Amino acid sequence: MKRPFQRALAGAAIVTSLALAVSSCGFGAKSDDSGPNTISFLAPAYSDGANGTKALWDRIIADFQQANPDITVKLQMESWNSINDVVKTKLQSQETTPDVLNIDAYVSFAADGLLYPATDIASESVIADIQPGFAQNASLDGKQMALPLFASTRTLFYNTELFARAGITAPPKTWAELTEAATKIQALGGGISGYGLPLGSEESQGETSIWTFGAGGSWSDGDKITVDTPQNLEGVRAMRQLVDSGATQPNPGATDRKDVINAFIQGRIGMIEGLPPTVSQIAGKNPGLKYATAPSPTKSGDPVTLGVADHLMAFKKDGTKQVAIRKFVDYFYSAPVYSHFVKTEGFIAITKSGASALTDDPVTKAFVATLPVAKFYPSNNPKWGAAQGAIKQQMGTIAQGADPAAVLAKIQEAAK
């Protein structure tokens, strides 16, 4: 199972591929693993190095246990390549099931009645601090069952130097303005492309969602997967029109997102939909790039974007560790602790207090305004996986002449 960030950002290197050996860390007071004051915590590595994920959690756990010497937190870290298999193995028995888990999907565990509701493992103040859209995305049947860890959304990155050369004075707000601006940039020549449209198989569902959401579309209605709707069709047709205008990079139907991001960083594309790690990638690869960010253009100009989040969840097991888990969760989501974790990992805080503490952070400056307008994949629906796979396989064909309505119909059929 790949996490949402990995599906949404695969190839953008937000996760360093690690072959981590299992490590178990305990600080402070020692107690029996099955005791109510010993918490087993399974987490993935988002980053490596001296300030990477393991170092962050080790420091958080050490500080928490210094303040709570009666509680022991035992950390086990895995790479994203192995954590799904580890979870499957551990859930074979209650004794090996982790008390706290950081992973992408929570729905199957919640549907099987294995998880504490979020209100049982976090204080009212923590629950109220979470951005409403992300809290809803962490809910099943109206009850919040997980805690969003941090967020990734999309926003328009544009090359201000190319804008100036093309005589464009402001970033586009609507699709019509986007096409006009992309066409002007494309006319500069010299291998410059106006807009990077990644419809290759890596992650075309991400780019497509930005356009379908921008037309008022959605991938679900209640418990139904809804692909071939008029609104979704309007968004896909708008992408096709942009391709037909000749204002994208060559062969957009076979181009992956990592490729358009790299081309933007190199100054060869005027506009892309970027992600939080794009900020640090630019700083590391081409710090002299002149760029700015703006809300993603939509049909009407009203902002909307794609949001994804990984989650923390806690397994009920015999119910004896709820108090200890709640103390640990509340400590982690306190503004100083949580904001440092998010800033170091380079994502977006999903708590209001965390965002407030990071007002000067470059990622927060670029993305915080996207949180209230973020829409999500219907990952709570078991049929979404098939629909998402079909989008990856089919959407690029619209850039090769396929009819958008026929493409959406094929995807809808795959989701049955």
Coordinates of N, CA, C and O in Angstrom, one line a residue, residues 3-106:
R3 N 1.3 5.2 0.4 CA 0.6 6.3 1.1 C 0.0 7.3 0.1 O 0.5 7.4 -1.0
P4 N -1.0 8.1 0.5 CA -1.5 9.1 -0.4 C -0.5 10.1 -0.8 O -0.4 10.5 -2.0
F5 N 0.5 10.5 0.0 CA 1.5 11.4 -0.4 C 2.4 10.8 -1.5 O 2.8 11.4 -2.4
Q6 N 2.6 9.5 -1.3 CA 3.4 8.8 -2.3 C 2.7 8.7 -3.6 O 3.3 8.8 -4.7
R7 N 1.4 8.4 -3.5 CA 0.6 8.4 -4.8 C 0.5 9.7 -5.4 O 0.6 9.9 -6.6
A8 N 0.4 10.8 -4.5 CA 0.2 12.1 -5.0 C 1.5 12.7 -5.4 O 1.6 13.6 -6.2
L9 N 2.6 12.2 -4.8 CA 3.9 12.9 -5.0 C 5.0 12.0 -5.4 O 6.2 12.3 -5.4
A10 N 4.6 10.8 -5.9 CA 5.6 9.8 -6.3 C 6.6 10.4 -7.3 O 6.2 11.0 -8.2
G11 N 7.8 10.2 -7.0 CA 8.8 10.8 -7.9 C 9.2 12.2 -7.6 O 10.2 12.7 -8.1
A12 N 8.5 12.9 -6.7 CA 8.8 14.2 -6.3 C 9.8 14.2 -5.2 O 10.2 15.2 -4.7
A13 N 10.1 13.0 -4.7 CA 11.1 12.8 -3.7 C 10.8 13.4 -2.4 O 11.6 13.9 -1.6
I14 N 9.5 13.4 -2.0 CA 9.2 13.8 -0.6 C 9.5 12.8 0.4 O 9.7 13.0 1.5
V15 N 9.7 11.5 -0.1 CA 10.1 10.4 0.8 C 11.4 9.9 0.2 O 11.5 9.5 -0.9
T16 N 12.4 9.9 1.1 CA 13.6 9.2 0.7 C 13.4 7.7 0.8 O 13.0 7.2 1.8
S17 N 13.7 7.0 -0.2 CA 13.5 5.5 -0.2 C 14.6 4.9 0.7 O 15.8 5.0 0.5
L18 N 14.1 4.4 1.8 CA 15.0 3.8 2.8 C 14.8 2.3 2.9 O 13.7 1.8 2.8
A19 N 15.9 1.7 3.3 CA 15.8 0.3 3.6 C 16.1 0.2 5.1 O 17.2 -0.2 5.5
L20 N 15.2 0.7 5.9 CA 15.4 0.8 7.3 C 15.3 -0.5 8.0 O 14.3 -1.3 7.8
A21 N 16.2 -0.8 8.9 CA 16.0 -2.0 9.8 C 15.0 -1.5 10.9 O 14.9 -0.4 11.2
V22 N 14.3 -2.5 11.4 CA 13.4 -2.2 12.5 C 14.2 -1.7 13.7 O 15.2 -2.4 14.1
S23 N 13.8 -0.6 14.2 CA 14.5 -0.1 15.4 C 13.4 0.1 16.5 O 12.4 0.6 16.3
S24 N 13.8 -0.3 17.7 CA 12.8 -0.1 18.8 C 13.5 0.7 19.9 O 14.6 0.4 20.3
C25 N 12.9 1.8 20.2 CA 13.5 2.8 21.1 C 12.6 3.0 22.3 O 11.4 3.3 22.2
G26 N 13.1 2.9 23.5 CA 12.3 3.2 24.7 C 13.2 4.2 25.5 O 14.3 4.0 25.7
F27 N 12.5 5.2 26.1 CA 13.2 6.1 26.9 C 12.5 6.2 28.3 O 11.3 6.0 28.3
G28 N 13.2 6.6 29.3 CA 12.6 6.8 30.6 C 12.2 5.5 31.3 O 12.9 4.5 31.2
A29 N 11.1 5.5 32.0 CA 10.7 4.3 32.8 C 10.4 3.1 31.9 O 9.9 3.2 30.8
K30 N 10.7 2.0 32.5 CA 10.5 0.7 31.8 C 9.3 0.0 32.4 O 9.1 0.0 33.5
S31 N 8.6 -0.7 31.5 CA 7.5 -1.4 32.0 C 7.2 -2.5 31.0 O 7.7 -2.6 29.9
D32 N 6.4 -3.5 31.4 CA 6.0 -4.6 30.5 C 5.3 -4.1 29.3 O 4.5 -3.2 29.3
D33 N 5.6 -4.7 28.1 CA 5.1 -4.2 26.9 C 3.5 -4.2 26.9 O 2.9 -3.4 26.2
S34 N 2.9 -5.1 27.6 CA 1.5 -5.2 27.6 C 0.8 -4.4 28.7 O -0.4 -4.3 28.8
G35 N 1.6 -3.6 29.4 CA 1.1 -2.8 30.5 C 0.4 -1.6 30.0 O 0.7 -1.1 28.8
P36 N -0.4 -1.0 30.8 CA -1.2 0.2 30.3 C -0.4 1.4 30.0 O -0.9 2.4 29.4
N37 N 0.8 1.5 30.5 CA 1.7 2.7 30.3 C 2.8 2.5 29.3 O 3.8 3.2 29.3
T38 N 2.7 1.4 28.5 CA 3.7 1.2 27.5 C 3.0 1.2 26.1 O 2.1 0.5 25.9
I39 N 3.4 2.2 25.3 CA 2.8 2.4 24.0 C 3.7 1.9 22.9 O 4.9 2.4 22.8
S40 N 3.3 1.0 22.1 CA 4.0 0.7 20.9 C 3.6 1.5 19.7 O 2.4 1.7 19.4
F41 N 4.5 2.1 19.0 CA 4.3 3.1 18.0 C 5.0 2.7 16.7 O 6.2 2.6 16.7
L42 N 4.2 2.5 15.6 CA 4.8 2.1 14.3 C 4.6 3.3 13.4 O 3.5 3.8 13.2
A43 N 5.8 3.7 12.8 CA 5.7 4.9 11.9 C 6.6 4.7 10.7 O 7.6 4.0 10.8
P44 N 6.4 5.4 9.6 CA 7.2 5.4 8.4 C 8.2 6.5 8.4 O 8.0 7.5 9.1
A45 N 9.2 6.4 7.6 CA 10.2 7.4 7.4 C 9.8 8.3 6.3 O 9.7 7.9 5.1
Y46 N 9.6 9.6 6.5 CA 9.4 10.6 5.5 C 10.7 11.2 5.0 O 10.8 11.6 3.8
S47 N 11.7 11.1 5.8 CA 13.0 11.7 5.5 C 14.1 11.0 6.2 O 13.9 10.3 7.3
D48 N 15.3 11.2 5.8 CA 16.5 10.5 6.4 C 17.4 11.6 6.9 O 17.2 12.8 6.8
G49 N 18.5 11.1 7.6 CA 19.5 12.0 8.0 C 19.4 12.4 9.5 O 18.5 12.0 10.2
A50 N 20.3 13.3 9.9 CA 20.4 13.7 11.3 C 19.1 14.4 11.7 O 18.8 14.4 12.9
N51 N 18.4 15.1 10.8 CA 17.1 15.8 11.2 C 15.9 15.1 10.6 O 14.9 15.7 10.4
G52 N 16.1 13.8 10.2 CA 15.0 13.1 9.5 C 14.0 12.6 10.5 O 14.0 12.9 11.7
T53 N 13.0 11.8 10.0 CA 11.9 11.4 10.7 C 12.2 10.7 12.0 O 11.6 11.0 13.1
K54 N 13.1 9.7 11.9 CA 13.5 9.0 13.2 C 14.0 9.9 14.2 O 13.7 9.8 15.4
A55 N 14.9 10.8 13.8 CA 15.5 11.7 14.8 C 14.4 12.6 15.4 O 14.4 12.9 16.6
L56 N 13.4 13.0 14.6 CA 12.4 13.8 15.1 C 11.5 13.1 16.2 O 11.2 13.6 17.2
W57 N 11.1 11.9 15.8 CA 10.3 11.1 16.8 C 11.1 10.7 18.0 O 10.6 10.8 19.1
D58 N 12.4 10.4 17.9 CA 13.2 10.1 19.0 C 13.2 11.3 20.0 O 13.1 11.1 21.2
R59 N 13.4 12.5 19.5 CA 13.4 13.7 20.3 C 12.1 13.9 21.0 O 12.0 14.2 22.2
I60 N 11.0 13.8 20.2 CA 9.7 14.0 20.7 C 9.4 13.0 21.9 O 8.8 13.4 22.9
I61 N 9.7 11.7 21.6 CA 9.5 10.7 22.6 C 10.3 10.9 23.9 O 9.8 10.8 25.0
A62 N 11.5 11.3 23.7 CA 12.4 11.6 24.9 C 11.8 12.7 25.7 O 11.8 12.6 27.0
D63 N 11.4 13.8 25.1 CA 10.9 14.9 25.8 C 9.6 14.6 26.5 O 9.3 15.0 27.6
F64 N 8.7 13.8 25.7 CA 7.4 13.4 26.3 C 7.7 12.5 27.6 O 7.0 12.7 28.6
Q65 N 8.6 11.6 27.5 CA 8.8 10.7 28.6 C 9.5 11.4 29.8 O 9.3 11.0 30.9
Q66 N 10.3 12.4 29.5 CA 10.8 13.2 30.6 C 9.7 13.9 31.4 O 9.8 14.0 32.6
A67 N 8.7 14.3 30.7 CA 7.5 15.0 31.3 C 6.5 14.0 31.9 O 5.7 14.3 32.8
N68 N 6.6 12.7 31.4 CA 5.7 11.7 31.8 C 6.5 10.4 32.1 O 6.4 9.4 31.3
P69 N 7.3 10.4 33.2 CA 8.2 9.3 33.4 C 7.5 7.9 33.6 O 8.2 6.9 33.6
D70 N 6.2 7.9 33.9 CA 5.5 6.6 34.1 C 5.1 6.0 32.7 O 4.6 4.9 32.7
I71 N 5.3 6.7 31.6 CA 4.9 6.2 30.3 C 6.1 5.9 29.4 O 7.0 6.7 29.3
T72 N 6.1 4.7 28.8 CA 7.2 4.4 27.9 C 6.6 4.3 26.5 O 5.5 3.6 26.3
V73 N 7.2 4.9 25.5 CA 6.8 4.8 24.1 C 7.9 4.1 23.3 O 9.1 4.5 23.3
K74 N 7.5 3.0 22.7 CA 8.5 2.2 22.0 C 8.3 2.4 20.5 O 7.2 2.0 19.9
L75 N 9.2 3.0 19.8 CA 9.1 3.4 18.4 C 9.7 2.3 17.5 O 10.8 1.8 17.7
Q76 N 8.9 1.9 16.5 CA 9.4 1.0 15.4 C 9.2 1.8 14.1 O 8.1 2.2 13.8
M77 N 10.3 1.9 13.4 CA 10.3 2.6 12.1 C 10.5 1.7 10.9 O 11.3 0.8 11.0
E78 N 9.8 1.9 9.9 CA 9.9 1.2 8.7 C 9.9 2.1 7.5 O 9.4 3.2 7.5
S79 N 10.4 1.6 6.4 CA 10.4 2.4 5.1 C 8.9 2.3 4.6 O 8.2 1.4 4.9
W80 N 8.6 3.2 3.7 CA 7.2 3.1 3.1 C 7.1 1.9 2.2 O 6.0 1.4 1.9
N81 N 8.3 1.4 1.7 CA 8.2 0.2 0.9 C 7.8 -1.1 1.7 O 7.4 -2.1 1.1
S82 N 8.0 -1.1 3.0 CA 7.8 -2.3 3.8 C 6.7 -2.1 4.8 O 6.2 -3.2 5.3
I83 N 6.3 -0.9 5.1 CA 5.4 -0.8 6.3 C 4.0 -1.5 6.1 O 3.5 -2.0 7.1
N84 N 3.5 -1.6 4.9 CA 2.3 -2.2 4.7 C 2.3 -3.7 5.1 O 1.5 -4.3 5.7
D85 N 3.4 -4.4 4.6 CA 3.6 -5.8 5.0 C 3.8 -6.0 6.5 O 3.3 -6.9 7.0
V86 N 4.5 -5.0 7.1 CA 4.7 -5.1 8.5 C 3.4 -5.0 9.3 O 3.1 -5.7 10.2
V87 N 2.5 -4.0 8.8 CA 1.2 -3.9 9.5 C 0.4 -5.1 9.3 O -0.2 -5.6 10.3
K88 N 0.4 -5.7 8.1 CA -0.4 -7.0 7.9 C 0.1 -8.1 8.9 O -0.8 -8.8 9.4
T89 N 1.4 -8.2 9.0 CA 1.9 -9.2 9.9 C 1.5 -8.9 11.4 O 1.1 -9.8 12.1
K90 N 1.7 -7.7 11.8 CA 1.5 -7.4 13.2 C 0.0 -7.5 13.6 O -0.3 -7.8 14.7
L91 N -0.9 -7.2 12.7 CA -2.3 -7.3 13.0 C -2.8 -8.8 13.1 O -4.0 -9.0 13.3
Q92 N -1.9 -9.7 12.9 CA -2.4 -11.1 13.1 C -2.7 -11.5 14.5 O -3.5 -12.4 14.7
S93 N -2.2 -10.7 15.4 CA -2.6 -11.0 16.9 C -2.6 -9.6 17.6 O -2.0 -8.7 17.2
Q94 N -3.4 -9.6 18.7 CA -3.6 -8.4 19.5 C -2.2 -8.0 20.1 O -1.9 -6.9 20.3
E95 N -1.4 -9.1 20.5 CA -0.2 -8.8 21.2 C 0.8 -8.0 20.3 O 1.6 -7.2 20.9
T96 N 0.8 -8.3 19.0 CA 1.8 -7.6 18.2 C 1.2 -6.4 17.5 O 1.9 -5.6 16.8
T97 N -0.1 -6.2 17.5 CA -0.7 -5.0 16.9 C -0.2 -3.7 17.6 O -0.2 -3.6 18.8
P98 N 0.2 -2.7 16.8 CA 0.7 -1.5 17.4 C -0.4 -0.8 18.1 O -1.5 -0.8 17.7
D99 N 0.0 0.0 19.2 CA -1.0 0.8 19.9 C -1.3 2.1 19.0 O -2.5 2.5 18.9
V100 N -0.3 2.6 18.4 CA -0.4 3.8 17.6 C 0.3 3.6 16.3 O 1.3 3.0 16.2
L101 N -0.4 4.0 15.2 CA 0.1 3.7 13.9 C 0.0 5.0 13.0 O -1.0 5.7 13.1
N102 N 1.1 5.3 12.3 CA 1.1 6.4 11.3 C 1.2 5.8 10.0 O 2.2 5.1 9.7
I103 N 0.1 5.9 9.2 CA 0.1 5.4 7.8 C -0.9 6.2 7.0 O -1.5 7.2 7.5
D104 N -1.1 5.9 5.8 CA -2.1 6.6 5.0 C -3.5 6.3 5.3 O -4.3 7.1 5.8
A105 N -3.9 5.0 5.0 CA -5.3 4.7 5.1 C -5.7 4.2 6.5 O -5.0 3.4 7.1
Y106 N -6.8 4.6 6.9 CA -7.4 4.2 8.2 C -8.7 3.4 8.1 O -9.2 2.8 9.0

